[in-house]
Amino acid sequence: SLIDVLLSGMVQLLTGQSLVLLYVRFYLVLLAVTLISWILASQIPLLLLVAYSFWIPQITHNIQHSTKQAVIPAYIIAASTARVLLPVYLLSCPGNMLQLAPQSWLAGGLVVWLGLQVAVAVAAHKQ
């Protein structure tokens, strides 16, 4: 019927608009992150600290909503370990693939910061 055709056209139009809006938002955020990273290129420790604060939103959500078992501890530990391996390698090995000067203090600080987040997230799960 004519109504079905019109409704299906409206759904396709709305879906297309939503998809375009999603892409626009994604690329704006990507551009903003790229510009901020370029501006703060001399502030590598600050950028790493912010980039590796990925458990903070989960911890905050758990506190606000009194959620105790949101994420399995094994996943928290495995994901955190996998995510921190590359920066620790790049910051602590003298002959790393990017030829960066070793900054062991930064690698250690990153591991401690991520370890604190993991400890809080896992402790919340055990309560």
Coordinates of N, CA and C in Angstrom, one line a residue:
S1 N 0.8 -1.2 0.0 CA 0.0 0.0 0.0 C 0.9 1.2 0.0
L2 N 0.3 2.4 -0.3 CA 1.0 3.6 -0.3 C 1.5 4.0 1.0
I3 N 0.8 3.8 2.1 CA 1.3 4.1 3.4 C 2.5 3.3 3.8
D4 N 2.5 2.0 3.4 CA 3.7 1.2 3.7 C 4.9 1.7 3.0
V5 N 4.7 2.1 1.7 CA 5.9 2.6 0.9 C 6.4 3.9 1.5
L6 N 5.5 4.8 1.9 CA 5.9 6.1 2.5 C 6.6 5.8 3.9
L7 N 6.1 4.9 4.7 CA 6.7 4.6 6.0 C 8.1 4.0 5.8
S8 N 8.2 3.1 4.8 CA 9.5 2.5 4.6 C 10.5 3.5 4.1
G9 N 10.0 4.5 3.3 CA 10.9 5.5 2.8 C 11.3 6.4 3.9
M10 N 10.4 6.7 4.9 CA 10.7 7.6 6.0 C 11.8 6.9 6.9
V11 N 11.6 5.6 7.1 CA 12.6 4.8 7.9 C 13.9 4.8 7.3
Q12 N 14.0 4.6 6.0 CA 15.3 4.7 5.3 C 15.9 6.1 5.3
L13 N 15.1 7.1 5.2 CA 15.6 8.5 5.3 C 16.1 8.8 6.7
L14 N 15.4 8.4 7.7 CA 15.8 8.6 9.1 C 17.1 7.8 9.4
T15 N 17.2 6.6 8.9 CA 18.3 5.8 9.1 C 19.5 6.4 8.4
G16 N 19.4 6.9 7.2 CA 20.4 7.5 6.5 C 20.9 8.8 7.2
Q17 N 20.0 9.6 7.7 CA 20.4 10.8 8.4 C 21.1 10.4 9.7
S18 N 20.7 9.4 10.4 CA 21.3 9.0 11.6 C 22.7 8.5 11.3
L19 N 22.9 7.8 10.3 CA 24.2 7.3 9.9 C 25.1 8.5 9.5
V20 N 24.6 9.4 8.8 CA 25.4 10.6 8.5 C 25.8 11.3 9.7
L21 N 24.9 11.5 10.6 CA 25.2 12.2 11.9 C 26.2 11.5 12.7
L22 N 26.1 10.1 12.7 CA 27.1 9.3 13.4 C 28.5 9.5 12.8
Y23 N 28.6 9.5 11.5 CA 29.9 9.7 10.9 C 30.4 11.1 11.1
V24 N 29.6 12.1 11.1 CA 30.0 13.5 11.3 C 30.6 13.6 12.7
R25 N 29.8 13.1 13.7 CA 30.3 13.1 15.1 C 31.6 12.4 15.3
F26 N 31.7 11.2 14.7 CA 33.0 10.5 14.8 C 34.2 11.2 14.2
Y27 N 34.0 11.8 13.0 CA 35.1 12.5 12.4 C 35.4 13.8 13.2
L28 N 34.4 14.5 13.7 CA 34.7 15.7 14.5 C 35.5 15.3 15.8
V29 N 35.1 14.2 16.4 CA 35.8 13.8 17.6 C 37.3 13.4 17.3
L30 N 37.4 12.7 16.2 CA 38.7 12.3 15.7 C 39.6 13.5 15.4
L31 N 39.0 14.5 14.7 CA 39.8 15.7 14.4 C 40.2 16.4 15.7
A32 N 39.2 16.5 16.7 CA 39.5 17.2 18.0 C 40.6 16.5 18.7
V33 N 40.6 15.2 18.8 CA 41.6 14.4 19.5 C 43.0 14.6 18.8
T34 N 43.0 14.6 17.5 CA 44.2 14.8 16.7 C 44.8 16.1 17.0
L35 N 44.0 17.2 17.0 CA 44.4 18.5 17.2 C 45.0 18.7 18.6
I36 N 44.2 18.1 19.6 CA 44.7 18.2 21.0 C 46.0 17.5 21.2
S37 N 46.1 16.3 20.6 CA 47.4 15.6 20.7 C 48.5 16.3 20.0
W38 N 48.3 17.0 18.9 CA 49.3 17.7 18.2 C 49.7 18.9 19.1
I39 N 48.8 19.6 19.7 CA 49.0 20.8 20.5 C 49.8 20.4 21.8
L40 N 49.4 19.2 22.3 CA 50.0 18.8 23.6 C 51.2 17.8 23.4
A41 N 51.8 17.8 22.2 CA 52.8 16.8 21.9 C 54.0 16.8 22.8
S42 N 54.2 18.0 23.4 CA 55.3 18.1 24.4 C 54.9 17.6 25.8
Q43 N 53.6 17.3 25.9 CA 53.1 16.8 27.2 C 52.8 15.4 27.2
I44 N 53.7 14.6 26.7 CA 53.5 13.1 26.5 C 53.0 12.4 27.9
P45 N 53.7 12.7 29.0 CA 53.2 12.1 30.2 C 51.7 12.4 30.5
L46 N 51.3 13.6 30.3 CA 49.9 14.0 30.6 C 49.0 13.2 29.6
L47 N 49.4 13.2 28.3 CA 48.6 12.5 27.3 C 48.4 11.0 27.7
L48 N 49.5 10.4 28.1 CA 49.5 9.0 28.5 C 48.6 8.7 29.7
L49 N 48.7 9.6 30.6 CA 47.9 9.5 31.8 C 46.4 9.6 31.5
V50 N 46.0 10.5 30.6 CA 44.6 10.6 30.2 C 44.2 9.4 29.4
A51 N 45.1 9.0 28.4 CA 44.7 7.9 27.5 C 44.6 6.6 28.3
Y52 N 45.3 6.4 29.4 CA 45.3 5.2 30.1 C 44.5 5.3 31.4
S53 N 43.5 6.2 31.3 CA 42.5 6.3 32.4 C 41.2 5.7 32.0
F54 N 41.3 4.6 31.2 CA 40.1 4.0 30.6 C 39.2 3.3 31.6
W55 N 39.6 3.0 32.8 CA 38.7 2.3 33.8 C 38.0 3.4 34.6
I56 N 38.4 4.6 34.6 CA 37.8 5.6 35.4 C 36.3 5.8 35.1
P57 N 35.9 5.8 33.8 CA 34.4 5.9 33.6 C 33.6 4.7 34.2
Q58 N 34.2 3.5 34.1 CA 33.5 2.3 34.6 C 33.5 2.4 36.1
I59 N 34.5 2.8 36.8 CA 34.5 2.9 38.2 C 33.5 4.0 38.7
T60 N 33.5 5.1 38.0 CA 32.5 6.2 38.3 C 31.1 5.7 38.1
H61 N 30.9 5.0 37.0 CA 29.5 4.4 36.8 C 29.1 3.5 37.9
N62 N 30.0 2.6 38.3 CA 29.8 1.6 39.3 C 29.4 2.3 40.6
I63 N 30.1 3.4 40.9 CA 29.9 4.1 42.2 C 28.5 4.8 42.1
Q64 N 28.2 5.5 41.0 CA 27.0 6.2 40.9 C 25.7 5.3 40.9
H65 N 25.8 4.1 40.3 CA 24.7 3.3 40.2 C 24.8 2.1 41.2
S66 N 25.7 2.1 42.1 CA 25.9 1.0 43.0 C 26.0 -0.4 42.4
T67 N 26.7 -0.4 41.2 CA 26.9 -1.7 40.5 C 28.1 -2.3 41.1
K68 N 28.0 -3.6 41.5 CA 29.1 -4.2 42.1 C 29.9 -5.2 41.2
Q69 N 29.2 -5.8 40.2 CA 29.8 -6.8 39.4 C 29.5 -6.5 37.9
A70 N 30.0 -5.4 37.5 CA 29.7 -4.9 36.1 C 30.6 -5.6 35.1
V71 N 31.9 -5.8 35.4 CA 32.9 -6.4 34.5 C 33.6 -7.5 35.3
I72 N 33.8 -8.6 34.6 CA 34.5 -9.7 35.2 C 36.0 -9.4 35.5
P73 N 36.5 -9.7 36.7 CA 37.9 -9.3 37.0 C 38.9 -9.8 36.1
A74 N 38.7 -11.0 35.5 CA 39.7 -11.6 34.6 C 39.8 -10.8 33.3
Y75 N 38.6 -10.2 32.9 CA 38.6 -9.3 31.7 C 39.4 -8.0 32.0
I76 N 39.1 -7.5 33.2 CA 39.8 -6.2 33.6 C 41.3 -6.4 33.6
I77 N 41.8 -7.5 34.2 CA 43.2 -7.7 34.3 C 43.8 -8.0 32.9
A78 N 43.1 -8.9 32.1 CA 43.7 -9.2 30.8 C 43.7 -8.0 29.9
A79 N 42.6 -7.3 29.8 CA 42.5 -6.1 28.9 C 43.6 -5.0 29.3
S80 N 43.7 -4.8 30.6 CA 44.7 -3.8 31.1 C 46.1 -4.2 30.8
T81 N 46.4 -5.5 31.0 CA 47.7 -6.0 30.7 C 48.0 -5.9 29.2
A82 N 47.1 -6.3 28.4 CA 47.3 -6.2 26.9 C 47.5 -4.7 26.4
R83 N 46.7 -3.8 27.0 CA 46.7 -2.4 26.6 C 48.0 -1.7 27.1
V84 N 48.6 -2.2 28.1 CA 49.8 -1.5 28.7 C 51.1 -2.0 28.1
L85 N 51.1 -3.2 27.5 CA 52.3 -3.8 27.0 C 53.1 -2.9 26.0
L86 N 52.4 -2.4 25.0 CA 53.1 -1.6 24.0 C 53.7 -0.3 24.5
P87 N 53.0 0.5 25.3 CA 53.6 1.7 25.9 C 54.8 1.4 26.8
V88 N 54.7 0.3 27.6 CA 55.8 0.0 28.5 C 57.0 -0.5 27.6
Y89 N 56.8 -1.2 26.6 CA 57.9 -1.6 25.7 C 58.5 -0.4 25.1
L90 N 57.7 0.5 24.5 CA 58.2 1.7 23.9 C 58.9 2.7 24.8
L91 N 58.5 2.7 26.1 CA 59.1 3.6 27.0 C 60.2 3.1 27.8
S92 N 60.4 1.8 27.8 CA 61.5 1.2 28.7 C 62.6 0.5 27.9
C93 N 62.3 0.0 26.7 CA 63.4 -0.7 25.9 C 64.2 0.3 25.1
P94 N 65.5 0.3 25.3 CA 66.4 1.3 24.5 C 66.4 1.1 23.0
G95 N 66.2 -0.1 22.5 CA 66.2 -0.4 21.1 C 64.8 -0.6 20.6
N96 N 63.9 0.2 21.0 CA 62.5 -0.1 20.6 C 62.3 0.3 19.1
M97 N 61.2 -0.2 18.6 CA 61.0 0.0 17.1 C 60.8 1.4 16.7
L98 N 60.4 2.4 17.6 CA 60.3 3.8 17.2 C 61.5 4.6 17.6
Q99 N 62.5 3.9 18.1 CA 63.8 4.6 18.5 C 63.6 5.7 19.5
L100 N 62.6 5.6 20.4 CA 62.4 6.5 21.4 C 63.4 6.4 22.5
A101 N 63.7 7.5 23.1 CA 64.6 7.4 24.3 C 63.9 6.8 25.5
P102 N 64.6 5.9 26.2 CA 63.9 5.2 27.3 C 63.5 6.2 28.4
Q103 N 62.3 6.0 28.9 CA 61.8 6.8 30.0 C 61.1 5.9 31.0
S104 N 62.0 5.2 31.7 CA 61.5 4.1 32.6 C 60.6 4.7 33.7
W105 N 60.8 5.9 34.1 CA 59.9 6.5 35.2 C 58.5 6.6 34.7
L106 N 58.4 7.0 33.4 CA 57.1 7.1 32.8 C 56.4 5.8 32.6
A107 N 57.1 4.8 32.2 CA 56.6 3.4 32.1 C 56.1 2.9 33.4
G108 N 56.9 3.1 34.4 CA 56.6 2.7 35.8 C 55.4 3.4 36.3
G109 N 55.3 4.7 36.1 CA 54.2 5.5 36.5 C 52.9 5.1 35.8
L110 N 53.0 4.7 34.5 CA 51.8 4.2 33.8 C 51.3 2.9 34.3
V111 N 52.3 2.0 34.7 CA 51.9 0.7 35.2 C 51.2 0.9 36.6
V112 N 51.8 1.8 37.4 CA 51.2 2.1 38.8 C 49.8 2.7 38.6
W113 N 49.6 3.7 37.7 CA 48.3 4.3 37.5 C 47.3 3.3 37.0
L114 N 47.6 2.5 36.1 CA 46.7 1.5 35.6 C 46.5 0.4 36.7
G115 N 47.5 0.1 37.4 CA 47.3 -0.9 38.5 C 46.4 -0.4 39.6
L116 N 46.4 0.9 39.9 CA 45.5 1.4 40.9 C 44.0 1.3 40.3
Q117 N 43.8 1.6 39.1 CA 42.5 1.5 38.5 C 42.0 0.1 38.5
V118 N 42.9 -0.8 38.2 CA 42.5 -2.3 38.2 C 42.2 -2.7 39.6
A119 N 43.0 -2.3 40.6 CA 42.7 -2.7 41.9 C 41.4 -2.2 42.4
V120 N 41.0 -1.0 42.1 CA 39.7 -0.4 42.5 C 38.6 -1.2 41.8
A121 N 38.7 -1.4 40.5 CA 37.7 -2.1 39.8 C 37.5 -3.5 40.3
V122 N 38.6 -4.2 40.5 CA 38.5 -5.6 41.0 C 37.9 -5.6 42.4
A123 N 38.4 -4.7 43.3 CA 37.9 -4.6 44.6 C 36.4 -4.4 44.7
A124 N 35.9 -3.5 43.8 CA 34.4 -3.3 43.7 C 33.7 -4.5 43.3
H125 N 34.3 -5.4 42.5 CA 33.6 -6.6 42.1 C 33.5 -7.6 43.3
K126 N 34.5 -7.6 44.2 CA 34.5 -8.6 45.3 C 33.6 -8.2 46.4
Q127 N 33.1 -7.0 46.5 CA 32.2 -6.6 47.6 C 30.9 -7.1 47.5

